[in-house]
JSON list of C-alpha atoms in Angstrom, two decimals:
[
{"chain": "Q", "resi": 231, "resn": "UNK", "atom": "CA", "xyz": [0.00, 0.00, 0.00]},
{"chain": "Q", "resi": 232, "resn": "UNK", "atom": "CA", "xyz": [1.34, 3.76, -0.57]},
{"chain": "Q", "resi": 233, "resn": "UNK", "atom": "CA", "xyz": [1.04, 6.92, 1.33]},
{"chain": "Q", "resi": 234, "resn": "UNK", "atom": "CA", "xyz": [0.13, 10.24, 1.71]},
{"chain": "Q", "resi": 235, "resn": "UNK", "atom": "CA", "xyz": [2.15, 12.51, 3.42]},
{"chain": "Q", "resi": 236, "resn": "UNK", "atom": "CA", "xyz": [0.51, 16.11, 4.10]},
{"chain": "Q", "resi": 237, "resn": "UNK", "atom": "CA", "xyz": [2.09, 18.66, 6.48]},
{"chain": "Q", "resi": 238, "resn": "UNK", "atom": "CA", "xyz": [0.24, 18.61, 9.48]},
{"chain": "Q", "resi": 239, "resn": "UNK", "atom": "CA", "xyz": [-0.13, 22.49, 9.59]},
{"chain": "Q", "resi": 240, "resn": "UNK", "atom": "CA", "xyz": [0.35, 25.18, 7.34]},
{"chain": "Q", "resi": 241, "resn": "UNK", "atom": "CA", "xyz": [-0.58, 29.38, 8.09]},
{"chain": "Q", "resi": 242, "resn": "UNK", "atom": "CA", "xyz": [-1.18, 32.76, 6.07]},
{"chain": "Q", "resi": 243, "resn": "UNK", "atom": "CA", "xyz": [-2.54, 35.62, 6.68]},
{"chain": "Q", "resi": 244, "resn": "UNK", "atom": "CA", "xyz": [-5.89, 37.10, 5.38]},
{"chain": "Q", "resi": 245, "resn": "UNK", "atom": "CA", "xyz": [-5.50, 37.86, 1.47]},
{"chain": "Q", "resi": 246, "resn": "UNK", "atom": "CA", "xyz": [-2.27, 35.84, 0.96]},
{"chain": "Q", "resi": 247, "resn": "UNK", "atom": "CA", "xyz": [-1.53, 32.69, -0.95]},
{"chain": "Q", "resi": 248, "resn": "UNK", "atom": "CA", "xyz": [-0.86, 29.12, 0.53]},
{"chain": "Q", "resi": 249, "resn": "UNK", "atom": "CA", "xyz": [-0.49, 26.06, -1.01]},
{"chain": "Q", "resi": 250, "resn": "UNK", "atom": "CA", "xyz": [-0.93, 21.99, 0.61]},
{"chain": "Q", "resi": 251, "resn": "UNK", "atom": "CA", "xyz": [0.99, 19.34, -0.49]},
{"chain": "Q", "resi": 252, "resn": "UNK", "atom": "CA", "xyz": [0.23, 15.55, -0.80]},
{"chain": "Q", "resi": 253, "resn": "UNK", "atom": "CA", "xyz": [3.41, 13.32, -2.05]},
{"chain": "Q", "resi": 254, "resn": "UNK", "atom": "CA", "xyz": [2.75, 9.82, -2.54]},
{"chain": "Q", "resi": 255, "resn": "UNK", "atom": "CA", "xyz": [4.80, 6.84, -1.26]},
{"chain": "Q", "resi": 256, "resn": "UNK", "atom": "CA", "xyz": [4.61, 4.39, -3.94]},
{"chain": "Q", "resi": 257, "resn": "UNK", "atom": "CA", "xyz": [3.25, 4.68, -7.56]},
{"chain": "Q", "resi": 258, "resn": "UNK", "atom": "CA", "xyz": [2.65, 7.70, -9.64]},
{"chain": "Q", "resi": 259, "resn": "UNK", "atom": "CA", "xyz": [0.74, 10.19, -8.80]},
{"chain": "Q", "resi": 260, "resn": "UNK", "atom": "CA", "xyz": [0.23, 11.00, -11.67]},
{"chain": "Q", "resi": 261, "resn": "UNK", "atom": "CA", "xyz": [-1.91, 7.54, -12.67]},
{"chain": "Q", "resi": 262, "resn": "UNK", "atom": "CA", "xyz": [-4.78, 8.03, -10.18]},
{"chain": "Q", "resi": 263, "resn": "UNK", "atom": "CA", "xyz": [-6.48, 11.14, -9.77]},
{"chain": "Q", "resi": 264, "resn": "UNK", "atom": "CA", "xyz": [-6.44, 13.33, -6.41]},
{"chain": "Q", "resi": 265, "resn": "UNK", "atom": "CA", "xyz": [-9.02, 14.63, -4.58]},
{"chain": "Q", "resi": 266, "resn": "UNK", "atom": "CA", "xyz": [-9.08, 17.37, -1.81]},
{"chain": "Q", "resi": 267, "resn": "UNK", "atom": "CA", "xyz": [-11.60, 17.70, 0.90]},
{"chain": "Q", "resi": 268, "resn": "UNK", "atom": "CA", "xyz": [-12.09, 20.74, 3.41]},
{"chain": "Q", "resi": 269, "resn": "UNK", "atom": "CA", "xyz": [-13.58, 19.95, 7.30]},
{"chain": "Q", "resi": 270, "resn": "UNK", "atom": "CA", "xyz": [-14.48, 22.61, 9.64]},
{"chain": "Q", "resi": 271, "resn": "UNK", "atom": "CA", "xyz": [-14.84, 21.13, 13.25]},
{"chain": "Q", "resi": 272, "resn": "UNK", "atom": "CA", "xyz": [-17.68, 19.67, 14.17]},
{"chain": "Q", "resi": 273, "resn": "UNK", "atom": "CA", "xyz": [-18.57, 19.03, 10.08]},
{"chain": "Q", "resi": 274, "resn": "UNK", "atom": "CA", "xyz": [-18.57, 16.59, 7.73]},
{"chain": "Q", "resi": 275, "resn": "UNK", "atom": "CA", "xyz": [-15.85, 16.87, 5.12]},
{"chain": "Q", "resi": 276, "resn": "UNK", "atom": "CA", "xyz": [-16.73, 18.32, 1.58]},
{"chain": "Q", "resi": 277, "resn": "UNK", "atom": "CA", "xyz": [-14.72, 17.99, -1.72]},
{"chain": "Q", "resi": 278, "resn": "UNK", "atom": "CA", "xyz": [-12.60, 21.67, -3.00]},
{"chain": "Q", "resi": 279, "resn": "UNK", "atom": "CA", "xyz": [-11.02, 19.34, -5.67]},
{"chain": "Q", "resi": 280, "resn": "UNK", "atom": "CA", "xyz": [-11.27, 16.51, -7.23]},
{"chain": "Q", "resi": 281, "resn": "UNK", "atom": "CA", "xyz": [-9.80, 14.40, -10.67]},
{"chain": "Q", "resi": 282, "resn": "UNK", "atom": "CA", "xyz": [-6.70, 16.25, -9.62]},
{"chain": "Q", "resi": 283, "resn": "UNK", "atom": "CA", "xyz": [-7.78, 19.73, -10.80]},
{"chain": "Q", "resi": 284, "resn": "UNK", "atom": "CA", "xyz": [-11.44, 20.07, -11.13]},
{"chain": "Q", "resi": 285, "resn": "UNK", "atom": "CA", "xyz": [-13.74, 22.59, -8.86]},
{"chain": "Q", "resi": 286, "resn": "UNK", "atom": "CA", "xyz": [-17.25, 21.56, -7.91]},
{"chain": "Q", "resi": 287, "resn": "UNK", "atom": "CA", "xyz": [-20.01, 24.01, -8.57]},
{"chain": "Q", "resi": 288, "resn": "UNK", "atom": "CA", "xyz": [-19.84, 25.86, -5.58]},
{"chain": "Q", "resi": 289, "resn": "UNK", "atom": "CA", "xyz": [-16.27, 25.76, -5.01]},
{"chain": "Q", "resi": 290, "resn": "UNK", "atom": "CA", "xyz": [-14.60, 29.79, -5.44]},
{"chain": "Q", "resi": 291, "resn": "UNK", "atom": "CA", "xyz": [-12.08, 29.48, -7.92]},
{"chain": "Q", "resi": 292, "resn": "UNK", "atom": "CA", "xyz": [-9.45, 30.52, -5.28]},
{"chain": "Q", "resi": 293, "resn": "UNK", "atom": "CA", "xyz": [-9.43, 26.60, -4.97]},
{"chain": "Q", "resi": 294, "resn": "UNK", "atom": "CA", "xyz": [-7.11, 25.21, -7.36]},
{"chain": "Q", "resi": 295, "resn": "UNK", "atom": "CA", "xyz": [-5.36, 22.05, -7.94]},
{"chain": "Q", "resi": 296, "resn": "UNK", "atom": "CA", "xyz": [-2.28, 20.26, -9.29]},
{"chain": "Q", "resi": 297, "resn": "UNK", "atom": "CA", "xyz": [-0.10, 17.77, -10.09]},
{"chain": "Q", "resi": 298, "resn": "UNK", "atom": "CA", "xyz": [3.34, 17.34, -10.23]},
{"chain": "Q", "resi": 299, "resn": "UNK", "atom": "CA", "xyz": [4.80, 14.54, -11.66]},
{"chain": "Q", "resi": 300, "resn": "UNK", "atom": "CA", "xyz": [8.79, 15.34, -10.82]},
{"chain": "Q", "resi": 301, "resn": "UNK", "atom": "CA", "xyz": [8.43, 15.10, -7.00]},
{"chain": "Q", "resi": 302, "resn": "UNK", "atom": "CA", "xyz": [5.20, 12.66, -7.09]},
{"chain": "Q", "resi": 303, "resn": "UNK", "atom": "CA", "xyz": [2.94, 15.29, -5.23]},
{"chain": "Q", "resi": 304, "resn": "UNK", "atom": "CA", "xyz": [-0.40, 16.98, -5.37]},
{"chain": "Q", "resi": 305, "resn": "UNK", "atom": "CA", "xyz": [-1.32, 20.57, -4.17]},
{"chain": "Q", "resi": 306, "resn": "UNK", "atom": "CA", "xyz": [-4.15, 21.94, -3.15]},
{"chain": "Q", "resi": 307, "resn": "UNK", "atom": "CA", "xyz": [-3.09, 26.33, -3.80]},
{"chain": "Q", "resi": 308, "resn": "UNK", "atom": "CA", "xyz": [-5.87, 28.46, -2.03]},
{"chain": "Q", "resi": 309, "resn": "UNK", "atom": "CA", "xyz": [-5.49, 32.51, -3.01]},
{"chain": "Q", "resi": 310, "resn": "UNK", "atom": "CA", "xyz": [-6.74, 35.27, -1.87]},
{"chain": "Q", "resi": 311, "resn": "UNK", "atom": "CA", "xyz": [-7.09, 33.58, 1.78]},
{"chain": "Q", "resi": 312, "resn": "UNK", "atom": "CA", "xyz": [-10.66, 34.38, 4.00]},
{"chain": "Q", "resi": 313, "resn": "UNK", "atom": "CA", "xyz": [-10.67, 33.63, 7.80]},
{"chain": "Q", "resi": 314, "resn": "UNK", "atom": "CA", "xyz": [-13.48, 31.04, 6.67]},
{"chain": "Q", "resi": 315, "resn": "UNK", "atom": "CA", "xyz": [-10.75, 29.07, 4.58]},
{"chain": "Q", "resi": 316, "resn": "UNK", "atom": "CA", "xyz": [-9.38, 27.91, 8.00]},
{"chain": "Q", "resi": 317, "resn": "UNK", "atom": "CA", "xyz": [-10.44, 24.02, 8.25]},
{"chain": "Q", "resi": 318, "resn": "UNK", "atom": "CA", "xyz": [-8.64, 21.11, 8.01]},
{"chain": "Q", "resi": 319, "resn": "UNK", "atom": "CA", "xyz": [-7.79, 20.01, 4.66]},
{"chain": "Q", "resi": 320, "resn": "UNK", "atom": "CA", "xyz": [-7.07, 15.86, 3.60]},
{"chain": "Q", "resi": 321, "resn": "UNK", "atom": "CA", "xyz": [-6.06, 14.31, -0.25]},
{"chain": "Q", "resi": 322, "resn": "UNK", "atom": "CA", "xyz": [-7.69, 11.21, -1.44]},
{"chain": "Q", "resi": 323, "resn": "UNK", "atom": "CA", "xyz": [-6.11, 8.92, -3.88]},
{"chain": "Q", "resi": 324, "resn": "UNK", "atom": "CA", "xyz": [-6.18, 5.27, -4.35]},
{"chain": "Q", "resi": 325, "resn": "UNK", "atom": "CA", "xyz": [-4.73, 1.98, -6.50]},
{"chain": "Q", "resi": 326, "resn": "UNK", "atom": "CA", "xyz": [-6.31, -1.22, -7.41]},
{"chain": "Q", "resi": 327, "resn": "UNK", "atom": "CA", "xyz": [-7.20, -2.19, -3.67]},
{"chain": "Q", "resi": 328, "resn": "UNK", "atom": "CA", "xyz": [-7.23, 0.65, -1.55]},
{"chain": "Q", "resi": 329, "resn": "UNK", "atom": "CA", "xyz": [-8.39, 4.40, -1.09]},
{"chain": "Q", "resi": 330, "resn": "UNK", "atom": "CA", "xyz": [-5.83, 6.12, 1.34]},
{"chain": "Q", "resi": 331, "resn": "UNK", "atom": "CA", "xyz": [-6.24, 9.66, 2.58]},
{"chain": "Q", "resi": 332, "resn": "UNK", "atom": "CA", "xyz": [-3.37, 11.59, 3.81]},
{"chain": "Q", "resi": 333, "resn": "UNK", "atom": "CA", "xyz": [-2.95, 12.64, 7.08]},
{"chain": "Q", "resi": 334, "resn": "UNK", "atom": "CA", "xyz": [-4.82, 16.10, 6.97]},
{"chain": "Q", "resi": 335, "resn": "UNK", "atom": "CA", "xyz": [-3.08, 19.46, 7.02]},
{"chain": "Q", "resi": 336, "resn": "UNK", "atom": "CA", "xyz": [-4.79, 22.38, 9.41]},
{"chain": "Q", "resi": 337, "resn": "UNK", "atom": "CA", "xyz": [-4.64, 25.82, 7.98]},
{"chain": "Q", "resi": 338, "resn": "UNK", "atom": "CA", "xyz": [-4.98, 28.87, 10.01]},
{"chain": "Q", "resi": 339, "resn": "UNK", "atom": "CA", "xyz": [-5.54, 32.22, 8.50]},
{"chain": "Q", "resi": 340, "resn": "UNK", "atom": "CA", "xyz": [-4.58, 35.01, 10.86]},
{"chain": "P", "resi": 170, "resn": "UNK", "atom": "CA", "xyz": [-31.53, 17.01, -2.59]},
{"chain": "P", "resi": 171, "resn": "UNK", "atom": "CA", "xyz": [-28.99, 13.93, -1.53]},
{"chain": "P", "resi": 172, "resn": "UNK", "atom": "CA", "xyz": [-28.92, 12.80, 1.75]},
{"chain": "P", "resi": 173, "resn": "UNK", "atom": "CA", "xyz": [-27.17, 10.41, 3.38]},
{"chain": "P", "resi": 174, "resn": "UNK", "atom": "CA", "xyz": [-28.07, 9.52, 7.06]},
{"chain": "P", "resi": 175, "resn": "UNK", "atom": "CA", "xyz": [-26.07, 6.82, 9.55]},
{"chain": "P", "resi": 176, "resn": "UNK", "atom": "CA", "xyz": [-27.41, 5.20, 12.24]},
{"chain": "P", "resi": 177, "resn": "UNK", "atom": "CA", "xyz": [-26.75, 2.02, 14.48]},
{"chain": "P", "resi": 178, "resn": "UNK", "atom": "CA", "xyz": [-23.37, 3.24, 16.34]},
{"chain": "P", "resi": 179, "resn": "UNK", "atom": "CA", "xyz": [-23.28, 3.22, 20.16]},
{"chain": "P", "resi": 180, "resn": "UNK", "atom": "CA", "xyz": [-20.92, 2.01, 22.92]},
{"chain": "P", "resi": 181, "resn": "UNK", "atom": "CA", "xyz": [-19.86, -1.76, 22.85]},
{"chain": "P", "resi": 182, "resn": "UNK", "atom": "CA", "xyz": [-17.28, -3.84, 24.63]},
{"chain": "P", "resi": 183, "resn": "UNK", "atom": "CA", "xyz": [-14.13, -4.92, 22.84]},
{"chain": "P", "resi": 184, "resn": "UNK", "atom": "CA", "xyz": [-15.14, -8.02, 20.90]},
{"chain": "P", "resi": 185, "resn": "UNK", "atom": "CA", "xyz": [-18.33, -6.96, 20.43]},
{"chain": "P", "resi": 186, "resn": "UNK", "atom": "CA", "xyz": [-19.98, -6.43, 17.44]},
{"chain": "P", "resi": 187, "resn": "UNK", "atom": "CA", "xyz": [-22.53, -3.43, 16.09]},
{"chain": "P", "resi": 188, "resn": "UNK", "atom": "CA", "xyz": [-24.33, -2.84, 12.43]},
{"chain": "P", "resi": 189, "resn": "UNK", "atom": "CA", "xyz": [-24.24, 0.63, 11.03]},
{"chain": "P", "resi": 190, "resn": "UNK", "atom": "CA", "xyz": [-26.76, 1.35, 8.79]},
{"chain": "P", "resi": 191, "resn": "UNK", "atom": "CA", "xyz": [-26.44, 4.48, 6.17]},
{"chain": "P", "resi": 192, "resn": "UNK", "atom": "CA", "xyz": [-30.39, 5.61, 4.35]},
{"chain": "P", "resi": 193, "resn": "UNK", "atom": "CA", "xyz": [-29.71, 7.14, 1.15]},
{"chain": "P", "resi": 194, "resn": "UNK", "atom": "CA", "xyz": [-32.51, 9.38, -0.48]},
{"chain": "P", "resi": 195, "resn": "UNK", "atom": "CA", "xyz": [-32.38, 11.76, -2.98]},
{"chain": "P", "resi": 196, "resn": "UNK", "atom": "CA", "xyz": [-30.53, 10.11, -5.78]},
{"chain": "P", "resi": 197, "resn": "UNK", "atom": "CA", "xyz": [-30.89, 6.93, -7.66]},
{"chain": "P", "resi": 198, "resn": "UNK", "atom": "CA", "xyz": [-29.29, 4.86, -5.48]},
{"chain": "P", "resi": 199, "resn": "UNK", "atom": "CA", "xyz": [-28.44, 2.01, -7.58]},
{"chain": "P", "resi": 200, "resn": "UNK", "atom": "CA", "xyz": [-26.40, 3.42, -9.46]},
{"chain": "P", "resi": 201, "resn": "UNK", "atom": "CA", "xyz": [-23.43, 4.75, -7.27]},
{"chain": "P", "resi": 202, "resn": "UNK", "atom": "CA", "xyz": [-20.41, 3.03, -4.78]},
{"chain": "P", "resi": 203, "resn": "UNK", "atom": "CA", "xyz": [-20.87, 3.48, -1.66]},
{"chain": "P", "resi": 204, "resn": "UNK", "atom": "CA", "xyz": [-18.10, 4.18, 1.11]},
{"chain": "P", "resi": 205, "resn": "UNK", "atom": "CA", "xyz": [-17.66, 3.85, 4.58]},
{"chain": "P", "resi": 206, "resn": "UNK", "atom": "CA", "xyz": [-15.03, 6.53, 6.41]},
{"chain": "P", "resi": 207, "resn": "UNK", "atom": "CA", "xyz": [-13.89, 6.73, 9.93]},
{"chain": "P", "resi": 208, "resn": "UNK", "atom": "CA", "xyz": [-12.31, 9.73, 11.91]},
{"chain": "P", "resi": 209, "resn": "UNK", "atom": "CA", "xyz": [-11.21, 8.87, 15.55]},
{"chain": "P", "resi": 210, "resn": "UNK", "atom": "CA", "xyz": [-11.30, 11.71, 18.23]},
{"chain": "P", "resi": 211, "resn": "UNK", "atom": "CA", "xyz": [-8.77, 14.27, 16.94]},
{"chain": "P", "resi": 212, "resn": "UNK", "atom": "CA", "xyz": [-7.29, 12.45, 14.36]},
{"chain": "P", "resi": 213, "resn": "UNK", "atom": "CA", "xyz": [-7.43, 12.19, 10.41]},
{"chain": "P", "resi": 214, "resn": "UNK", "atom": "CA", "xyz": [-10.06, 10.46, 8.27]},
{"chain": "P", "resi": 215, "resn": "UNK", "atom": "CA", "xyz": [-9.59, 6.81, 7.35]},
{"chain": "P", "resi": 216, "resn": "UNK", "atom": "CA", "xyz": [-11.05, 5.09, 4.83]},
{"chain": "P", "resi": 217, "resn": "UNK", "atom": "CA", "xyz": [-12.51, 2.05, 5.72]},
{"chain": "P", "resi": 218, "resn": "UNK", "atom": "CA", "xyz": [-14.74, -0.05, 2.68]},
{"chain": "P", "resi": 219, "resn": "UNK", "atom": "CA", "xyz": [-15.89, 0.46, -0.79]},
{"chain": "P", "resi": 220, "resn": "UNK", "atom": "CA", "xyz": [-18.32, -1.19, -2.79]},
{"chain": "P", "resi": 221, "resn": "UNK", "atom": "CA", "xyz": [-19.42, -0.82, -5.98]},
{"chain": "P", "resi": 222, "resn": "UNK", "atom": "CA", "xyz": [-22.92, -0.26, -7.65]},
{"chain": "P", "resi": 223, "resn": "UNK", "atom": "CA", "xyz": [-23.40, -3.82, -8.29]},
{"chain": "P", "resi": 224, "resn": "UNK", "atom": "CA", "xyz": [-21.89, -5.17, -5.09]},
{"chain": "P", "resi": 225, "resn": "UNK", "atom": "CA", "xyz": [-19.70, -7.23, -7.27]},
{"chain": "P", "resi": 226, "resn": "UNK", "atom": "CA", "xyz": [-16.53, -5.08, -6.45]},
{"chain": "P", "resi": 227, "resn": "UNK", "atom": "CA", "xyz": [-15.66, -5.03, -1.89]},
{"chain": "P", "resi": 228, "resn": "UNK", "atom": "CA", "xyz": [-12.20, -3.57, -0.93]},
{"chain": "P", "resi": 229, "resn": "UNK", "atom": "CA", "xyz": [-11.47, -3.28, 2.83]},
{"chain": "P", "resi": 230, "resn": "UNK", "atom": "CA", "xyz": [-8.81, -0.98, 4.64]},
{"chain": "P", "resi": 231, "resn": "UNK", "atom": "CA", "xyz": [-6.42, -3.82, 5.84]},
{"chain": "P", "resi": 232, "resn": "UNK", "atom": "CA", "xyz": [-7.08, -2.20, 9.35]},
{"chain": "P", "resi": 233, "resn": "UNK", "atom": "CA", "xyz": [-10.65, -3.70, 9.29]},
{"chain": "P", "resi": 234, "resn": "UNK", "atom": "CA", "xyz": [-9.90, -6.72, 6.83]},
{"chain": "P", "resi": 235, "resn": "UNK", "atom": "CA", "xyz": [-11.68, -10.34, 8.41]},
{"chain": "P", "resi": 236, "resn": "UNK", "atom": "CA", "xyz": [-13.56, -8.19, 10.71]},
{"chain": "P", "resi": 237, "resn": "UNK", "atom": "CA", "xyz": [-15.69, -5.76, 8.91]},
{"chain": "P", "resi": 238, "resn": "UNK", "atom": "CA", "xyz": [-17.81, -6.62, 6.21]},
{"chain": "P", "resi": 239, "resn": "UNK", "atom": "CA", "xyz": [-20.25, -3.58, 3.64]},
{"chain": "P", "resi": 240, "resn": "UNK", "atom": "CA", "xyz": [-23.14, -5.07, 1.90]},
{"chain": "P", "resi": 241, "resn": "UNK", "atom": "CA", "xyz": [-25.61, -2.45, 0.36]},
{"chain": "P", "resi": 242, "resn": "UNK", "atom": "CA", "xyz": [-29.66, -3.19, -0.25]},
{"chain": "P", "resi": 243, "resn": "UNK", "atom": "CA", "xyz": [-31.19, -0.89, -3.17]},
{"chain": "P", "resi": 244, "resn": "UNK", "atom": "CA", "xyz": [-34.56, -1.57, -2.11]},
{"chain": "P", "resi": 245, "resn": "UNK", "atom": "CA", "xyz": [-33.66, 0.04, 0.91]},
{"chain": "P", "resi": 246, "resn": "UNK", "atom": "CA", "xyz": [-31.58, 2.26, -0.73]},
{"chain": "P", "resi": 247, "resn": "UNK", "atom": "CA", "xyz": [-29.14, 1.26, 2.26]},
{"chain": "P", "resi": 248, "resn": "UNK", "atom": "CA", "xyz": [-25.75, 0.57, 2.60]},
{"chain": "P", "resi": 249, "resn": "UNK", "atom": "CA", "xyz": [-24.48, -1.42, 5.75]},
{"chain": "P", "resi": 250, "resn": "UNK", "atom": "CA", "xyz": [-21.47, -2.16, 7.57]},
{"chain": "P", "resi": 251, "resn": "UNK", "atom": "CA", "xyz": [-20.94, -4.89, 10.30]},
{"chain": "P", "resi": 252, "resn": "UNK", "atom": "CA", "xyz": [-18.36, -5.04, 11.99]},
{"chain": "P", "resi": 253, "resn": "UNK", "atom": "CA", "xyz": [-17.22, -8.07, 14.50]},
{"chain": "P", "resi": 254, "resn": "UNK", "atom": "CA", "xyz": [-14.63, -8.47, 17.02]},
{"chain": "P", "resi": 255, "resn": "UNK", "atom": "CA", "xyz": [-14.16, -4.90, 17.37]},
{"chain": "P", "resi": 256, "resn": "UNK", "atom": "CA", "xyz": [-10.83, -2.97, 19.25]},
{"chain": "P", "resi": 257, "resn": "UNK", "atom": "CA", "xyz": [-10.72, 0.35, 21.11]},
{"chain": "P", "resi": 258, "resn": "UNK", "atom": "CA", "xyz": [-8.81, 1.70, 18.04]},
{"chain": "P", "resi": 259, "resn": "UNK", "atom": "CA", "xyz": [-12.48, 1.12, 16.05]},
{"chain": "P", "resi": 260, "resn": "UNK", "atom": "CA", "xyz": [-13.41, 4.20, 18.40]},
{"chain": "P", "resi": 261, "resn": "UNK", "atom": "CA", "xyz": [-14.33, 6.91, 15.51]},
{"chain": "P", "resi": 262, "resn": "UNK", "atom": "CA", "xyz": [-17.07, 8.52, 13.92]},
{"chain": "P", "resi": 263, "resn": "UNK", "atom": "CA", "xyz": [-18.35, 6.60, 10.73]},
{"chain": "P", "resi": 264, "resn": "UNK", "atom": "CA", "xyz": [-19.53, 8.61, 7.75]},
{"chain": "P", "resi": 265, "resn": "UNK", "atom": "CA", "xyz": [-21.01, 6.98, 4.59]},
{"chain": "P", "resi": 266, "resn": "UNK", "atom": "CA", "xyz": [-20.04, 8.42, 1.37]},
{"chain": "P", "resi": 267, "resn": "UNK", "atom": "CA", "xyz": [-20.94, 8.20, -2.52]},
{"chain": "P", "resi": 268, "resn": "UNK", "atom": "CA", "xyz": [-18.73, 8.15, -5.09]},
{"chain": "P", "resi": 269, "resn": "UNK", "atom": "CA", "xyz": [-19.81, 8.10, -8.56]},
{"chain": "P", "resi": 270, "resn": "UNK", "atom": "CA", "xyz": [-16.19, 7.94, -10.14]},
{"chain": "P", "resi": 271, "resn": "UNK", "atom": "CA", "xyz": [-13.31, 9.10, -8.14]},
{"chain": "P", "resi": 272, "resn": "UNK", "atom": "CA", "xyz": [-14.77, 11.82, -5.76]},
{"chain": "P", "resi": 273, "resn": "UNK", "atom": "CA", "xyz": [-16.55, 11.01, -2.71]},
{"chain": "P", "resi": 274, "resn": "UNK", "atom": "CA", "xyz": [-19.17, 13.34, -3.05]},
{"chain": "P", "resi": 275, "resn": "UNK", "atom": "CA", "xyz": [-21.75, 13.36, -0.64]},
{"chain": "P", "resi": 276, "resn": "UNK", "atom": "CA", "xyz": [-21.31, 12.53, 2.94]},
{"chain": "P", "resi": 277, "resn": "UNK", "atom": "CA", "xyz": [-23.46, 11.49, 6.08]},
{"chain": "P", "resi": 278, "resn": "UNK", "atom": "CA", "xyz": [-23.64, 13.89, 8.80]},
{"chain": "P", "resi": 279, "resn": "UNK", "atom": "CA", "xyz": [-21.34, 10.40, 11.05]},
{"chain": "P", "resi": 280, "resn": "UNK", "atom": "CA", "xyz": [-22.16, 8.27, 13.83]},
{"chain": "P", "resi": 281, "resn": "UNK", "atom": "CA", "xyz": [-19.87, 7.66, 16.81]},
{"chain": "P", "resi": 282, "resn": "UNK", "atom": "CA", "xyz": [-18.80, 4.29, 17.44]},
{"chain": "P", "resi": 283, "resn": "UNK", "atom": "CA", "xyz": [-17.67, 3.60, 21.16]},
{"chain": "P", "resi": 284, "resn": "UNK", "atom": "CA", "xyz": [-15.56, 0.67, 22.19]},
{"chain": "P", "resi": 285, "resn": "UNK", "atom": "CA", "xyz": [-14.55, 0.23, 25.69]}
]
């Protein structure tokens, strides 16, 4: 089985620019999409991204994602930064037998 | 409007066993995977079981592998997940999830499963 390694806690301040990573173990990431999910305490999570790069309806387009194939990582790049960004944030990826999530990355905006 | 509601969790001794249920409504049910998802207090989310539209296609996390087992019934539009000889480390909430292709979706507002 592979991994996903997140940093467990990333900050910015109101207005700025940060960006998650999500570097995989084992196998490209590259050959199975990436999906990023946003959980406020006490909420269920909800998708920001998913197939790697794509927004759902609702989504600002300050969410944006990519992949990059040289250092086998996804990022999840959040501009233009709102207190109400501040969550916890998790990839999703999977192979033949397994979904894994990695191991969720708290942002505070202050 | 999708909705996806758990029930069944509780407290249980270790070795026990319990039988969440997750109601779909909304949606054609038939049609989707379903997913099971657990969070334990303070930690990250874990993915737990998958099945597929047809129920042809199981995969368990090899944390729950022998113990667990998802079966879904679309007449119930219901997914299920029973799970045997459980450990204090099965201590998490349990969300149901959709996924039509790669994104899980839509998720279950969780229930809290106690062993101890």
């Amino acid at each position: 089985n592979f991994m996903l390694t997140q940093p467990h806690s990333v900050s910015e301040s109101p207005g700025k620019t940060v960006t998650v990573s999500c570097t995989r173990s084992s196998g490209s990431i590259a050959s199975n999409y990436v999906q990023w999910y946003q959980q406020r305490p006490g909420s269920s999570p909800t998708t920001v991204i998913y197939e790697d790069n794509q927004r759902p309806s609702g989504v600002p387009d300050r969410f944006s994602g990519s992949i990059d194939a040289s250092s086998n990582s996804a990022s999840l790049t959040i501009s233009g930064l709102k207190t109400e960004d501040e969550a916890d944030y998790y990839c999703l990826s999977y192979d033949a037998t397994h979904w894994v999530f990695g191991g969720g990355t708290k942002l505070t905006v202050l | 409007e999708v909705q996806l509601v758990e029930s069944g969790g509780g407290l249980v001794k270790p070795g026990g066993s319990l039988r969440l249920s997750c109601a779909a409504s909304g949606y054609v049910f038939s049609t989707y995977s379903m997913n099971w998802v657990r969070q334990a207090p303070g930690k990250g989310l874990e993915w737990v079981s998958s099945i597929s539209s047809t129920g042809n296609h199981i995969l368990y996390a090899d944390s729950v592998k022998g113990r667990f087992s998802i079966s879904r019934d679309d007449a119930k539009n219901s997914v299920y997940l029973q799970m045997n000889r459980l450990r204090g480390e099965d201590t998490a909430i349990y969300y149901c999830a959709r996924r039509p292709f790669f994104d899980f979706d839509y998720w279950g507002q969780g229930v809290l499963v106690t062993v101890s």
